[in-house]
mmCIF file of C-alpha atoms in Angstrom:
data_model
loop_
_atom_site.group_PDB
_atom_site.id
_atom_site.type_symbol
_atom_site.label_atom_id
_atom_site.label_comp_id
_atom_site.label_asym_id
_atom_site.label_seq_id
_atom_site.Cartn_x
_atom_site.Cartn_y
_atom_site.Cartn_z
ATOM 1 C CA UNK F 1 -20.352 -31.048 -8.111
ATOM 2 C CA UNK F 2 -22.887 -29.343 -10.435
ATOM 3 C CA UNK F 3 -23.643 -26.663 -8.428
ATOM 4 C CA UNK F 4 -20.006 -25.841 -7.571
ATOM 5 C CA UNK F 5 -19.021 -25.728 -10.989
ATOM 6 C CA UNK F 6 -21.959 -23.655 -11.753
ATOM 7 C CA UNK F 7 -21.071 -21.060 -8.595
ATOM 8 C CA UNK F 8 -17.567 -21.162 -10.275
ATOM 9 C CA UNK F 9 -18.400 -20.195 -13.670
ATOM 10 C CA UNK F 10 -20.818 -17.189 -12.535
ATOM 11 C CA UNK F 11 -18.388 -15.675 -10.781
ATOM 12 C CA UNK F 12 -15.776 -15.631 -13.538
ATOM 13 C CA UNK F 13 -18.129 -12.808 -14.652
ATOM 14 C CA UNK F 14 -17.135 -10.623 -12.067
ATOM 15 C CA UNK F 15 -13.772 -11.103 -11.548
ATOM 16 C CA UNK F 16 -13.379 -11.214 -15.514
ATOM 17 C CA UNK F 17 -15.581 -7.767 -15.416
ATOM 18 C CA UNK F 18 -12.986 -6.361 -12.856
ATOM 19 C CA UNK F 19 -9.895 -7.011 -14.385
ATOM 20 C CA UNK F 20 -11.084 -5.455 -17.405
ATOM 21 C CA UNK F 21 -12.148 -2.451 -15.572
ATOM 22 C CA UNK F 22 -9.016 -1.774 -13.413
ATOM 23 C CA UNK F 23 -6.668 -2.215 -16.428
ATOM 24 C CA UNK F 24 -9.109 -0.323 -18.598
ATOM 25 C CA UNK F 25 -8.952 2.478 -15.764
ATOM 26 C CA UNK F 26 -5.065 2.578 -15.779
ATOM 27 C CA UNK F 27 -4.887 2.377 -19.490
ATOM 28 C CA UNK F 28 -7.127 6.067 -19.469
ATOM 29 C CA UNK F 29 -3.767 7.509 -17.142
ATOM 30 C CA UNK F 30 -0.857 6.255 -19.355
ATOM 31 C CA UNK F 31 1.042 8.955 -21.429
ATOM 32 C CA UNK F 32 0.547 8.829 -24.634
ATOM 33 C CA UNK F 33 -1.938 6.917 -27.300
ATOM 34 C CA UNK F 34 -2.594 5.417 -30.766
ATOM 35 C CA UNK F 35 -3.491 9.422 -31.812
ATOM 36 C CA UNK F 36 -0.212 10.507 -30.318
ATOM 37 C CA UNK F 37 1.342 7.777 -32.326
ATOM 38 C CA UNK F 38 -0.381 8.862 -35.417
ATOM 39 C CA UNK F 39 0.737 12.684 -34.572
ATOM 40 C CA UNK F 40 4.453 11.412 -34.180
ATOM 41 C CA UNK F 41 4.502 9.808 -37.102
ATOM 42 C CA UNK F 42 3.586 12.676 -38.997
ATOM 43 C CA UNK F 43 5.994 15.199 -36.851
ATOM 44 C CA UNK F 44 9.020 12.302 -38.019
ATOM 45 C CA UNK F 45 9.342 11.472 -34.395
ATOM 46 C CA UNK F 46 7.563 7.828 -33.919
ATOM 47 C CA UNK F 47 9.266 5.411 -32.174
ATOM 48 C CA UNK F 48 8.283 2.285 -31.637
ATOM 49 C CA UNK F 49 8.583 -1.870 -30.765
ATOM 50 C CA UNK F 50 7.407 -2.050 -34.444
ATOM 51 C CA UNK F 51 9.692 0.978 -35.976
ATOM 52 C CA UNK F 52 6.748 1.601 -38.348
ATOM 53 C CA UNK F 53 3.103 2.415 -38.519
ATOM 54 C CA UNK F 54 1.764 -0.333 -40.722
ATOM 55 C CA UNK F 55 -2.017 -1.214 -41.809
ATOM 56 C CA UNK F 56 -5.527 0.638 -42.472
ATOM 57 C CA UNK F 57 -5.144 3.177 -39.184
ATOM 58 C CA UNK F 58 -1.617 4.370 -40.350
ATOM 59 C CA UNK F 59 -2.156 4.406 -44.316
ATOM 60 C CA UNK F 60 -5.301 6.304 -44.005
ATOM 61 C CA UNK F 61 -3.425 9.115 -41.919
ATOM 62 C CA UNK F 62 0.230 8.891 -42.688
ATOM 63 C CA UNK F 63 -0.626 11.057 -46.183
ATOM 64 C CA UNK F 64 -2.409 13.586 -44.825
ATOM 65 C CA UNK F 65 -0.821 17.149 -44.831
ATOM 66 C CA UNK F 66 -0.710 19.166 -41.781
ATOM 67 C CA UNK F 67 -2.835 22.085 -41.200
ATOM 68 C CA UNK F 68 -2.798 25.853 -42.049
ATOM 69 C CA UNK F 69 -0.320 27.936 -40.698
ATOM 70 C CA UNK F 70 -3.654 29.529 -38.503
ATOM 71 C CA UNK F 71 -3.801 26.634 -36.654
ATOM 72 C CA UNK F 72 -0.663 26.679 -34.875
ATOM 73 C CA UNK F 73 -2.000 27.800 -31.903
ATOM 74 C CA UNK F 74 -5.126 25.558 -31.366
ATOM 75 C CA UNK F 75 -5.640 24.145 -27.833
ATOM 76 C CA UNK F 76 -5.300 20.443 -28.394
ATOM 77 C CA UNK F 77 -5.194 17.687 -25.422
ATOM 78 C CA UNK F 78 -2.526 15.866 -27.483
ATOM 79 C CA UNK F 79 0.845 16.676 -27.178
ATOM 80 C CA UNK F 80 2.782 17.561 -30.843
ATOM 81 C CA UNK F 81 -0.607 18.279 -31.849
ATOM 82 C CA UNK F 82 0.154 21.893 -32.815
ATOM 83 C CA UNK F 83 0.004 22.976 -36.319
ATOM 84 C CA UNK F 84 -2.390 20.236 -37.346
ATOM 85 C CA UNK F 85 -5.987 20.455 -38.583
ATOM 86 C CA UNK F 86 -8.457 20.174 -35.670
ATOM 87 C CA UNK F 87 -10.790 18.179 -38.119
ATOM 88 C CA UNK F 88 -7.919 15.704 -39.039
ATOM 89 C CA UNK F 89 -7.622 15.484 -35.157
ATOM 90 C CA UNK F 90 -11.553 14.920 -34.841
ATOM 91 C CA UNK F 91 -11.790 12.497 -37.727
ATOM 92 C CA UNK F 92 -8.420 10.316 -36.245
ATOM 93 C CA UNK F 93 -10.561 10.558 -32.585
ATOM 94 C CA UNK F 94 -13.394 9.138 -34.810
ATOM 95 C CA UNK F 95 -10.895 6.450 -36.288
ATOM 96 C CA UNK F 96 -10.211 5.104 -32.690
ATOM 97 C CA UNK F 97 -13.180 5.754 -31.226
ATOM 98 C CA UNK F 98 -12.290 8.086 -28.746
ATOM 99 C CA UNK F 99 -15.165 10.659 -29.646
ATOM 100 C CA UNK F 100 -17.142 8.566 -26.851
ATOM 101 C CA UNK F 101 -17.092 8.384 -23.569
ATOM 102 C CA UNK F 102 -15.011 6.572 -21.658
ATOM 103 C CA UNK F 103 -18.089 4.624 -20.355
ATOM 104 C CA UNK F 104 -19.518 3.732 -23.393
ATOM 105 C CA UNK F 105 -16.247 2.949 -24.916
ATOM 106 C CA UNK F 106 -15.688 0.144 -22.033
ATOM 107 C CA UNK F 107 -19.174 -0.654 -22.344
ATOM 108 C CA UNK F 108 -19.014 -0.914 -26.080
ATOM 109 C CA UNK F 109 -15.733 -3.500 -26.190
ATOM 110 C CA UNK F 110 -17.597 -5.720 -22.889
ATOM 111 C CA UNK F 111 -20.290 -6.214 -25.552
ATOM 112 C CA UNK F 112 -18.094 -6.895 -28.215
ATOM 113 C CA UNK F 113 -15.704 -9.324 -26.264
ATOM 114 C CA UNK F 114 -19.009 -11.481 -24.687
ATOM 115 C CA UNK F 115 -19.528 -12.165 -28.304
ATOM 116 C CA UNK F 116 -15.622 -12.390 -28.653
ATOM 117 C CA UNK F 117 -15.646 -9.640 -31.094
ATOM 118 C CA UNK F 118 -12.026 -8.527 -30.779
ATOM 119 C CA UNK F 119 -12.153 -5.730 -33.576
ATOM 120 C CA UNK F 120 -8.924 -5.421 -35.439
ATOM 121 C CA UNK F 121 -5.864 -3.902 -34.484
ATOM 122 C CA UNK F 122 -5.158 -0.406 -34.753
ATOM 123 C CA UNK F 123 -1.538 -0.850 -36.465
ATOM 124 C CA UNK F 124 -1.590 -3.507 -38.839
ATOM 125 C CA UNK F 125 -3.898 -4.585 -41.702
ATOM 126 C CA UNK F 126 -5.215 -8.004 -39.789
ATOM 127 C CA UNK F 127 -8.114 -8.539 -37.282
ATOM 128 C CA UNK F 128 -7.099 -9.164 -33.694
ATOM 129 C CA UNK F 129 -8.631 -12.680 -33.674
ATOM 130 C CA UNK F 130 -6.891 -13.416 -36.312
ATOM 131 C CA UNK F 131 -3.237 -12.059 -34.997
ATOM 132 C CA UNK F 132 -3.582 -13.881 -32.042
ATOM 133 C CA UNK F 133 -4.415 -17.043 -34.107
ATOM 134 C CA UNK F 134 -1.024 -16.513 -36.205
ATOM 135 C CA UNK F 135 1.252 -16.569 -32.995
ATOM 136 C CA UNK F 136 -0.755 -19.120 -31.091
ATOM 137 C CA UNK F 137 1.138 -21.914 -32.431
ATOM 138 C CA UNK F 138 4.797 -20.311 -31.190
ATOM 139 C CA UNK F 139 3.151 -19.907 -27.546
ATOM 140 C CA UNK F 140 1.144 -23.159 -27.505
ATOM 141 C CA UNK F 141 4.792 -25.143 -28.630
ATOM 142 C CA UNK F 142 6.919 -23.496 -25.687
ATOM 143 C CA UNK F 143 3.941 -23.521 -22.893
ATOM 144 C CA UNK F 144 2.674 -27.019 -23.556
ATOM 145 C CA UNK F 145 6.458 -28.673 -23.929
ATOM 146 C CA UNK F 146 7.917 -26.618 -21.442
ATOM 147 C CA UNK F 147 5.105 -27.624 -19.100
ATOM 148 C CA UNK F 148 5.414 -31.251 -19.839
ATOM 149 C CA UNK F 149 9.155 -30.762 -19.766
ATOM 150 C CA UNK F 150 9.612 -29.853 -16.588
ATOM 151 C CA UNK F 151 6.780 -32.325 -14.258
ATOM 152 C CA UNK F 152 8.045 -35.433 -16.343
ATOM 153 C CA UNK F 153 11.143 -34.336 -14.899
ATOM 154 C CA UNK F 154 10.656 -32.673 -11.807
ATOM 155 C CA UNK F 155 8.015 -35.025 -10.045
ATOM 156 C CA UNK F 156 10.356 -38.047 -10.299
ATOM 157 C CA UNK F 157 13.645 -36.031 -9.382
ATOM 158 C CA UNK F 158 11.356 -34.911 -6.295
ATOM 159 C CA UNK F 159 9.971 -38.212 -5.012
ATOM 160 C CA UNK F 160 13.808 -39.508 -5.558
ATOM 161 C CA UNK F 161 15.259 -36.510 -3.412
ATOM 162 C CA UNK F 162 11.906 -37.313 -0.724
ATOM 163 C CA UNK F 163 13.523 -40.998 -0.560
ATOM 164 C CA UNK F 164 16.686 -40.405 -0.089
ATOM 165 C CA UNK F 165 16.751 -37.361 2.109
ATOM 166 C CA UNK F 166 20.391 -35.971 3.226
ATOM 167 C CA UNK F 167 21.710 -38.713 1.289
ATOM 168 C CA UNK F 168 24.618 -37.022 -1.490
ATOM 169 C CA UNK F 169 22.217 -37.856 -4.606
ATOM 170 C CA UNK F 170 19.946 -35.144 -2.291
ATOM 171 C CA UNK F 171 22.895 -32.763 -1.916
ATOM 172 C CA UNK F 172 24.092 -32.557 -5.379
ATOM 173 C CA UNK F 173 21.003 -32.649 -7.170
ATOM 174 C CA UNK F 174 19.592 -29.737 -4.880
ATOM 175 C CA UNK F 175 22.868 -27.749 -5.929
ATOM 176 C CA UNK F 176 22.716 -28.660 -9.397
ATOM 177 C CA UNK F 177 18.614 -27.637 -8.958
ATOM 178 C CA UNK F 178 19.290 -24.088 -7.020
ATOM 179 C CA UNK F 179 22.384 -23.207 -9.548
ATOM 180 C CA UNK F 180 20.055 -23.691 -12.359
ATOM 181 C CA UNK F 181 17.088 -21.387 -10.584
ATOM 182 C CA UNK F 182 19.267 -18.481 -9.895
ATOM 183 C CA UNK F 183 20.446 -18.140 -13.742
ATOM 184 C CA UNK F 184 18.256 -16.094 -15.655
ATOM 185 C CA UNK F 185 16.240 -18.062 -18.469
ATOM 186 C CA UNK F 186 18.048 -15.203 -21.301
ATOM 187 C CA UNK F 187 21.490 -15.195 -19.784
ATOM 188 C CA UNK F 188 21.594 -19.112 -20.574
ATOM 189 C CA UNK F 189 19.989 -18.522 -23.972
ATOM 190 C CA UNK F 190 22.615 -16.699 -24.896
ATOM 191 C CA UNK F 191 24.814 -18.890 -23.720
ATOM 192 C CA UNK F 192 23.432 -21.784 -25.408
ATOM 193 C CA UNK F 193 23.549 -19.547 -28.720
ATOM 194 C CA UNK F 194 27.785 -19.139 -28.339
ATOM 195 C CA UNK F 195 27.986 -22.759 -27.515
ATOM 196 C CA UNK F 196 25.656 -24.934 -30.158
ATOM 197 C CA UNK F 197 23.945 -22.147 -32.442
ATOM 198 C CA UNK F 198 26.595 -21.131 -35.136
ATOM 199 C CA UNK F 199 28.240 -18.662 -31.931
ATOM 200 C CA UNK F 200 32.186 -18.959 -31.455
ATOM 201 C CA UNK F 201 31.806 -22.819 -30.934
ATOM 202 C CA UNK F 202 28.987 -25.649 -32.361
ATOM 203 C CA UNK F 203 26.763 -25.204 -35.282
ATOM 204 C CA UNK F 204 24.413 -27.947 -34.420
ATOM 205 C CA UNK F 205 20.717 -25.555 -33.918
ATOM 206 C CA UNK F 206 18.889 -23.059 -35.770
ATOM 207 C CA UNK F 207 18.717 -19.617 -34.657
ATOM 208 C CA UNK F 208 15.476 -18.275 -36.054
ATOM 209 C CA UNK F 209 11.648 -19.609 -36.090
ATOM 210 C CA UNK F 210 9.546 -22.528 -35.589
ATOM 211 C CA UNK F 211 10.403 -24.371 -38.681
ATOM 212 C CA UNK F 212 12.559 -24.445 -41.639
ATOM 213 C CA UNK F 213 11.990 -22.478 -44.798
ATOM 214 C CA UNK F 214 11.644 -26.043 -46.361
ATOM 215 C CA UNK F 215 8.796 -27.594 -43.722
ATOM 216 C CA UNK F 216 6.411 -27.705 -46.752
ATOM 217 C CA UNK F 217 8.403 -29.551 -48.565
ATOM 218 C CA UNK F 218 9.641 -32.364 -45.823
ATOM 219 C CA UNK F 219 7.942 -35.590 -44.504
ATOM 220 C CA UNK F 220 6.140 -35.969 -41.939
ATOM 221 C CA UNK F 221 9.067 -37.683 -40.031
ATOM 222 C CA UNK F 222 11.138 -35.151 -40.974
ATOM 223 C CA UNK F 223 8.900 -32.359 -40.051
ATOM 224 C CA UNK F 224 8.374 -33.602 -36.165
ATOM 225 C CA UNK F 225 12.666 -33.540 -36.723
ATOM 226 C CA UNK F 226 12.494 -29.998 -37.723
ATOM 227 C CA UNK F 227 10.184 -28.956 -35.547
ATOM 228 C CA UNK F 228 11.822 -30.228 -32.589
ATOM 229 C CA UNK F 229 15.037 -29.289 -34.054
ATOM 230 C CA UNK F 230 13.899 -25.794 -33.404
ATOM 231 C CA UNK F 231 12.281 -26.118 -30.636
ATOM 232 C CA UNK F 232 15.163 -27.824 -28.749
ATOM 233 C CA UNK F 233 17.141 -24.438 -27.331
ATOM 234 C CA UNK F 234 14.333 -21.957 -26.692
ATOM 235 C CA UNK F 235 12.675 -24.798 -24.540
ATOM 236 C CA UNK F 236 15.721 -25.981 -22.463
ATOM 237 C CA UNK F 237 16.667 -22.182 -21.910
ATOM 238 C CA UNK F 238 12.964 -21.694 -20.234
ATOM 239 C CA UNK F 239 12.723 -25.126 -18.562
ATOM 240 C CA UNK F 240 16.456 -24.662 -16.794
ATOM 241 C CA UNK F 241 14.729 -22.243 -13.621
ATOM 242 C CA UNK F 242 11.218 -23.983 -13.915
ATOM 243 C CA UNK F 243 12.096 -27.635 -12.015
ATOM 244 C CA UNK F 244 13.485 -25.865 -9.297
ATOM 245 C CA UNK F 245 10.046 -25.172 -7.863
ATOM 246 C CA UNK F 246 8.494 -28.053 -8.925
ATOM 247 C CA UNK F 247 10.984 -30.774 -7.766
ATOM 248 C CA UNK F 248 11.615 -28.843 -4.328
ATOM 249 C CA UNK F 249 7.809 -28.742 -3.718
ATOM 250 C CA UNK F 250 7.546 -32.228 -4.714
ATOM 251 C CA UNK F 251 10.179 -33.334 -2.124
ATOM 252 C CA UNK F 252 8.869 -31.820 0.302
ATOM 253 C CA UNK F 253 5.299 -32.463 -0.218
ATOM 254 C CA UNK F 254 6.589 -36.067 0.051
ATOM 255 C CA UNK F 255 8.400 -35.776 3.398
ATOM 256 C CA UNK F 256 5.752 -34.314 4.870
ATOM 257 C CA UNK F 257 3.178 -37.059 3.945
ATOM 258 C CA UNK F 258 6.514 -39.906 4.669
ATOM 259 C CA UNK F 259 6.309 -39.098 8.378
ATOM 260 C CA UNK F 260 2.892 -39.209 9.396
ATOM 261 C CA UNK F 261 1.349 -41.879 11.094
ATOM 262 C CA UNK F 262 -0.557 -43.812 8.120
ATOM 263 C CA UNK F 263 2.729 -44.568 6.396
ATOM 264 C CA UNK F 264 3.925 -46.053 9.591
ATOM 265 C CA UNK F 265 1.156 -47.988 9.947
ATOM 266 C CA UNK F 266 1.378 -49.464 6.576
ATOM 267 C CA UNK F 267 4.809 -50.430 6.656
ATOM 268 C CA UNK F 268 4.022 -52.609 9.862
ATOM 269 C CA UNK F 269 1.463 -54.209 7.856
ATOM 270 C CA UNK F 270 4.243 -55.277 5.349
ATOM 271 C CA UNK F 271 3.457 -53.484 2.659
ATOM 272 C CA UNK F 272 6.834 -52.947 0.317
ATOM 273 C CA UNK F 273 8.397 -49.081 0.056
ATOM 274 C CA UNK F 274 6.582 -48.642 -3.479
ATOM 275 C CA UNK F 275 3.690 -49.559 -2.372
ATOM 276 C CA UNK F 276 3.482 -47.289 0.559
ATOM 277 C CA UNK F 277 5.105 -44.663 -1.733
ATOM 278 C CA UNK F 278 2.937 -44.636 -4.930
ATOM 279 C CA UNK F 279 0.012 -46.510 -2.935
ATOM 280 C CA UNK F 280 -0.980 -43.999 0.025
ATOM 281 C CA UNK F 281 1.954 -41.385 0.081
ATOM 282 C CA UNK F 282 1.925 -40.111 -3.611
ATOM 283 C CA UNK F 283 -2.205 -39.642 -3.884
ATOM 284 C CA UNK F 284 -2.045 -36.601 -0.884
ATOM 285 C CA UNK F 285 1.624 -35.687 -1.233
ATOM 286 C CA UNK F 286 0.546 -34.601 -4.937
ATOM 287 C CA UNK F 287 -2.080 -32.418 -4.133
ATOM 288 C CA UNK F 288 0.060 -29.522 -3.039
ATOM 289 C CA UNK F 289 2.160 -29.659 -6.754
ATOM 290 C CA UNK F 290 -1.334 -30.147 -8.719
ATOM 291 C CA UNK F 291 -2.309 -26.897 -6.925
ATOM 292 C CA UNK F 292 0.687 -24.579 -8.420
ATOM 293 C CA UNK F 293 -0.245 -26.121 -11.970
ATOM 294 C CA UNK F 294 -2.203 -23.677 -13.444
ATOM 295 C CA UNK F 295 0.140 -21.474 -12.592
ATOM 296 C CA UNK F 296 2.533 -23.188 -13.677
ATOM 297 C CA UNK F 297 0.710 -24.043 -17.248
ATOM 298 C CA UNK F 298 -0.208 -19.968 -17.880
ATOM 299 C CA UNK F 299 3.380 -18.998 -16.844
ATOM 300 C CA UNK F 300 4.785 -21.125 -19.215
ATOM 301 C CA UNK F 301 2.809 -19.301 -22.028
ATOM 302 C CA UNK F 302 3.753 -15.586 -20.819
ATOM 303 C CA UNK F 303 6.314 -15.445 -17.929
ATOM 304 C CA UNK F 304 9.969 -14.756 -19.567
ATOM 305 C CA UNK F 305 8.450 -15.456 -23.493
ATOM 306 C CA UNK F 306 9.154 -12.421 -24.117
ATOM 307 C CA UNK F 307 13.078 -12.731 -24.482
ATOM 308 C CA UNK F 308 12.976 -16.114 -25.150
ATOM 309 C CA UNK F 309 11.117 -15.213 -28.328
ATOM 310 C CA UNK F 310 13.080 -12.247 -29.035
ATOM 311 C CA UNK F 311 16.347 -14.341 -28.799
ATOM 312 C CA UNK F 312 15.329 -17.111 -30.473
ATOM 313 C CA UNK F 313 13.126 -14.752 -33.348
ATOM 314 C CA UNK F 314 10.043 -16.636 -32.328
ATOM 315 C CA UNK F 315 6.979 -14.915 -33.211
ATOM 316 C CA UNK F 316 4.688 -15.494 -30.359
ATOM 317 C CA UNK F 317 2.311 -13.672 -28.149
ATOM 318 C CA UNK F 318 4.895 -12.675 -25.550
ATOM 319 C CA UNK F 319 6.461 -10.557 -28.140
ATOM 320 C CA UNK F 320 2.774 -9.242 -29.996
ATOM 321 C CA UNK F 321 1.740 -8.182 -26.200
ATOM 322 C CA UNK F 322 4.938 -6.082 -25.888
ATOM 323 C CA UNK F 323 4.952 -4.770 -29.440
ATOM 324 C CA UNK F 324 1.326 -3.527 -28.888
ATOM 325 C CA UNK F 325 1.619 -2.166 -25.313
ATOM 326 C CA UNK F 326 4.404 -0.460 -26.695
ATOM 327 C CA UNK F 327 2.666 0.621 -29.469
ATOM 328 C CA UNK F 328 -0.382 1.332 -27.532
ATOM 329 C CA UNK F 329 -2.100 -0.695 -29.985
ATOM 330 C CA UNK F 330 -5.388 -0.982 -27.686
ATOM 331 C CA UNK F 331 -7.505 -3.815 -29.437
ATOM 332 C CA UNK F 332 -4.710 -6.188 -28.968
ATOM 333 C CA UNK F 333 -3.703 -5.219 -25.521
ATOM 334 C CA UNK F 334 -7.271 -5.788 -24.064
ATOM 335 C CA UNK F 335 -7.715 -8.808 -26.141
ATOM 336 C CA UNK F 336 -4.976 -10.392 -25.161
ATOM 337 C CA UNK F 337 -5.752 -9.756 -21.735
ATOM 338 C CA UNK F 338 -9.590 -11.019 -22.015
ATOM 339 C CA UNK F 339 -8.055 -14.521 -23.662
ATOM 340 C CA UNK F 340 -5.809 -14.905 -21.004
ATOM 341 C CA UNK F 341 -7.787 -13.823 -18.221
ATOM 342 C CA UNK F 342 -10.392 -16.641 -19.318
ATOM 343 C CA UNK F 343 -7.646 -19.097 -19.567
ATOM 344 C CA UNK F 344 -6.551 -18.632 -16.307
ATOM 345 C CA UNK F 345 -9.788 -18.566 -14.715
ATOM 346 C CA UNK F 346 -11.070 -21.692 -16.501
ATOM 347 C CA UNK F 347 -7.527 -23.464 -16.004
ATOM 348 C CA UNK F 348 -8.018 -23.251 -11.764
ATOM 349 C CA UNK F 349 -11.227 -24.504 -12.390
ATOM 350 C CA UNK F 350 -9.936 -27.311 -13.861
ATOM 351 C CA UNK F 351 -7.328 -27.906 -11.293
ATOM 352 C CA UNK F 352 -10.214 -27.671 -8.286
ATOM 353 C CA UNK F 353 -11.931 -30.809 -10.434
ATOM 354 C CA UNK F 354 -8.627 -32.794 -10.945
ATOM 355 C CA UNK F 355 -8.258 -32.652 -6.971
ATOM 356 C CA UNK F 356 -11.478 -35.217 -6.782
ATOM 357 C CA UNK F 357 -9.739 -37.146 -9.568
ATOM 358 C CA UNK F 358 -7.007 -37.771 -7.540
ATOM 359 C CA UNK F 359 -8.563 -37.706 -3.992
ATOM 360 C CA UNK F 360 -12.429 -38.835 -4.131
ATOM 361 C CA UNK F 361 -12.458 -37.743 -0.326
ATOM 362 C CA UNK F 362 -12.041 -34.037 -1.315
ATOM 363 C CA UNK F 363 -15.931 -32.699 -1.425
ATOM 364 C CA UNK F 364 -16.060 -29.053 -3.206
ATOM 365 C CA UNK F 365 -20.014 -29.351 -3.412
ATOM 366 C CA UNK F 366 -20.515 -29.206 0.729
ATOM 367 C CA UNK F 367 -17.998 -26.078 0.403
ATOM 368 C CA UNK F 368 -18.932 -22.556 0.237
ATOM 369 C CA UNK F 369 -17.036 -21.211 -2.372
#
C-alpha cells in the first residue's frame, strides 16, 4: 500500500503541473487584463463584480494623470491605452509583472506556489493566503453540512427504496426525489426567501451572513443556535437536487448486489434480512456511492455556491472566484485553482484508501496505477 500511495502522490505533480499550464495558456487568450482594468478605471469606464478598484495596485495608479497630448497616438497593445504615458504603461506592466515572459512568469508563480507562496491580490489591500483564509469558513460550513446532509439522508432513503422495490413508498419517494432534482438550487432559494425569510409570508430566518452582528456577545449554546440559524436556508436550498443522485445510486447499487447469488445463499442458511442486508449486501453495494464522494465532497464547496452565496450574502469562495475572474484579478484566480486542484487530487486519494477500509479484498498495491 506504500508504494501505491507513493506512485499516487508523484503523479499529482504532473497532472497538478498540467492544469496549471492549460489554464495558464487560456488565461494568455482572454480579452482584457488587470492593466486594462487599471486603464478603464482611469478612462471612467471600469466595470466590474467589485464596482471598484480597491487596494495597493489601484491606489498607486488611480491618481496618476494621463499623458501629454503627444502621446495620443502611441502604438500600445492595450486597448483605451491612447493618450496615456508609455512609462506609466511600463511601470503598471512592472506592477503586474508582465514585463517578463510568459515562461518565466509561469515558471516564477510554480516556484512560488511549491512553497505555497500565493502573492497578494492585485485588487485589494490583503494577501491571497490570507483572502482565501477569510472566506474559508463560509465554504467549509455549506460543503461539510451539505455533504453530511445529504448521505445521512440519502444512503438510508436508498437502501429503504432497494428493499422495497415497486412497492408505493418506492414510487412516491422517487417522485418526491426527481421533482426535487429538476428544480434549480436558486429558484428554491428564492422561494424559501418569500416563504420564511421576512418575503410576503414568514419571518422566521435571517437573510444575510454566517452569524449575527451579536455572535461575540452570545453563549456558546446560543452561538451553535445562531450559527445554525443561518445556516438553515442556504443549506436546504443546495441539499434539495444533491440526494437525488445519491439515494438513486444507492438503490440501485443495492439491487444489484440483492440479486446475486451470495445473498441467496445466505438467506438459505437462515440468516435474518438485516443481516444479509448490512452483513454481506451493504459492504460491496457501497463501494459504487463511496466512489462519487469526492466528487461529491468538492462539489459541495464550488458547484452552485456561487448563487447560493450571492442570495443568501454569504461571503465565500464561490463568490471571491467569480469576483476575481471577473476582475481578472490573476493571483487569486490561479490560487484558488492550485488549492482546489490539490484538494481534489488528495480527496480521490483518500477515497482509493477508504475502499480497503471497507473491502480488505480490494488490493491497489498488485495494481498498476
Amino acid at each position: 500500500m506504500g508504494a501505491y500511495i507513493a506512485r499516487r502522490l508523484l503523479l499529482m505533480i504532473p497532472t497538478l503541473l498540467g492544469i496549471m499550464l492549460v489554464s495558464f495558456a487560456i488565461i494568455q487568450f482572454a480579452p482584457g487584463g488587470p492593466i486594462e482594468r487599471i486603464i478603464a478605471q482611469l478612462q471612467g469606464s471600469d466595470v466590474s463584480a467589485i464596482g471598484r478598484v480597491s487596494g495597493s495596485s489601484g491606489g498607486d495608479f488611480g491618481g496618476q494623470a494621463p499623458g501629454s497630448a503627444g502621446t495620443d497616438a502611441i502604438n500600445s497593445q492595450y486597448r483605451g491605452a491612447q493618450g496615456l504615458d508609455p512609462e506609466f504603461i511600463k511601470e503598471l506592466e512592472k506592477q503586474f509583472g508582465f514585463d517578463k515572459p510568459v515562461h518565466e512568469r509561469f515558471a516564477l508563480m510554480i516556484g512560488n506556489y511549491l512553497r505555497f507562496d500565493f502573492g497578494e491580490s492585485y485588487f485589494r489591500d490583503i494577501s491571497v493566503i490570507d483572502l482565501i483564509k477569510e472566506k474559508m469558513p463560509v465554504s467549509i460550513s455549506l460543503g461539510l453540512w451539505l455533504t453530511f446532509l445529504s448521505y445521512a439522508i440519502s444512503i438510508p432513503l436508498g437502501i429503504s427504496k432497494a428493499v422495497r422495490d415497486g412497492s408505493s413508498f418506492d414510487t412516491w419517494t422517487s417522485a418526491i426525489v426527481i421533482i426535487g432534482y429538476a428544480i434549480p438550487g436558486f429558484l428554491f432559494a428564492v422561494l424559501l426567501i418569500v416563504l420564511f425569510a421576512g418575503g410576503s409570508f414568514l419571518d422566521w430566518f435571517p437573510l444575510r451572513g454566517l452569524t449575527s452582528d451579536n455572535w461575540a456577545d452570545l453563549s456558546w449554546p446560543e452561538r451553535i443556535v445562531d450559527y445554525f440559524w443561518h445556516l438553515a436556508l442556504p443549506i436546504t436550498a443546495m441539499a434539495l437536487g444533491a440526494f437525488a443522485t445519491t439515494t438513486l445510486l444507492t438503490k440501485n447499487s443495492f439491487l444489484d448486489e440483492i440479486r446475486k447469488q451470495y445473498v441467496i445463499t445466505a438467506r438459505m442458511k437462515g440468516l435474518t434480512e438485516r443481516q444479509v442486508l448490512y452483513g454481506h449486501v451493504f459492504r460491496n453495494a457501497m463501494l459504487i456511492v463511496i466512489a462519487g464522494f469526492p466528487g461529491a465532497f468538492i462539489s459541495s464547496f464550488f458547484t452552485g455556491a456561487l448563487l447560493i452565496e450571492t442570495i443568501f450574502s454569504l461571503d465565500g469562495l464561490g463568490l471571491l472566484s467569480f469576483e476575481s475572474i471577473v476582475n481578472r484579478d490573476y493571483p487569486v484566480v490561479f490560487a484558488t485553482l492550485y488549492i482546489f486542484s490539490l484538494m481534489g487530487l488528495l480527496v480521490n486519494l483518500i477515497s482509493d484508501l477508504t475502499y480497503t477500509w471497507i473491502d480488505p479484498r480490494i488490493d491497489f498495491e498488485s495494481r498498476e496505477v
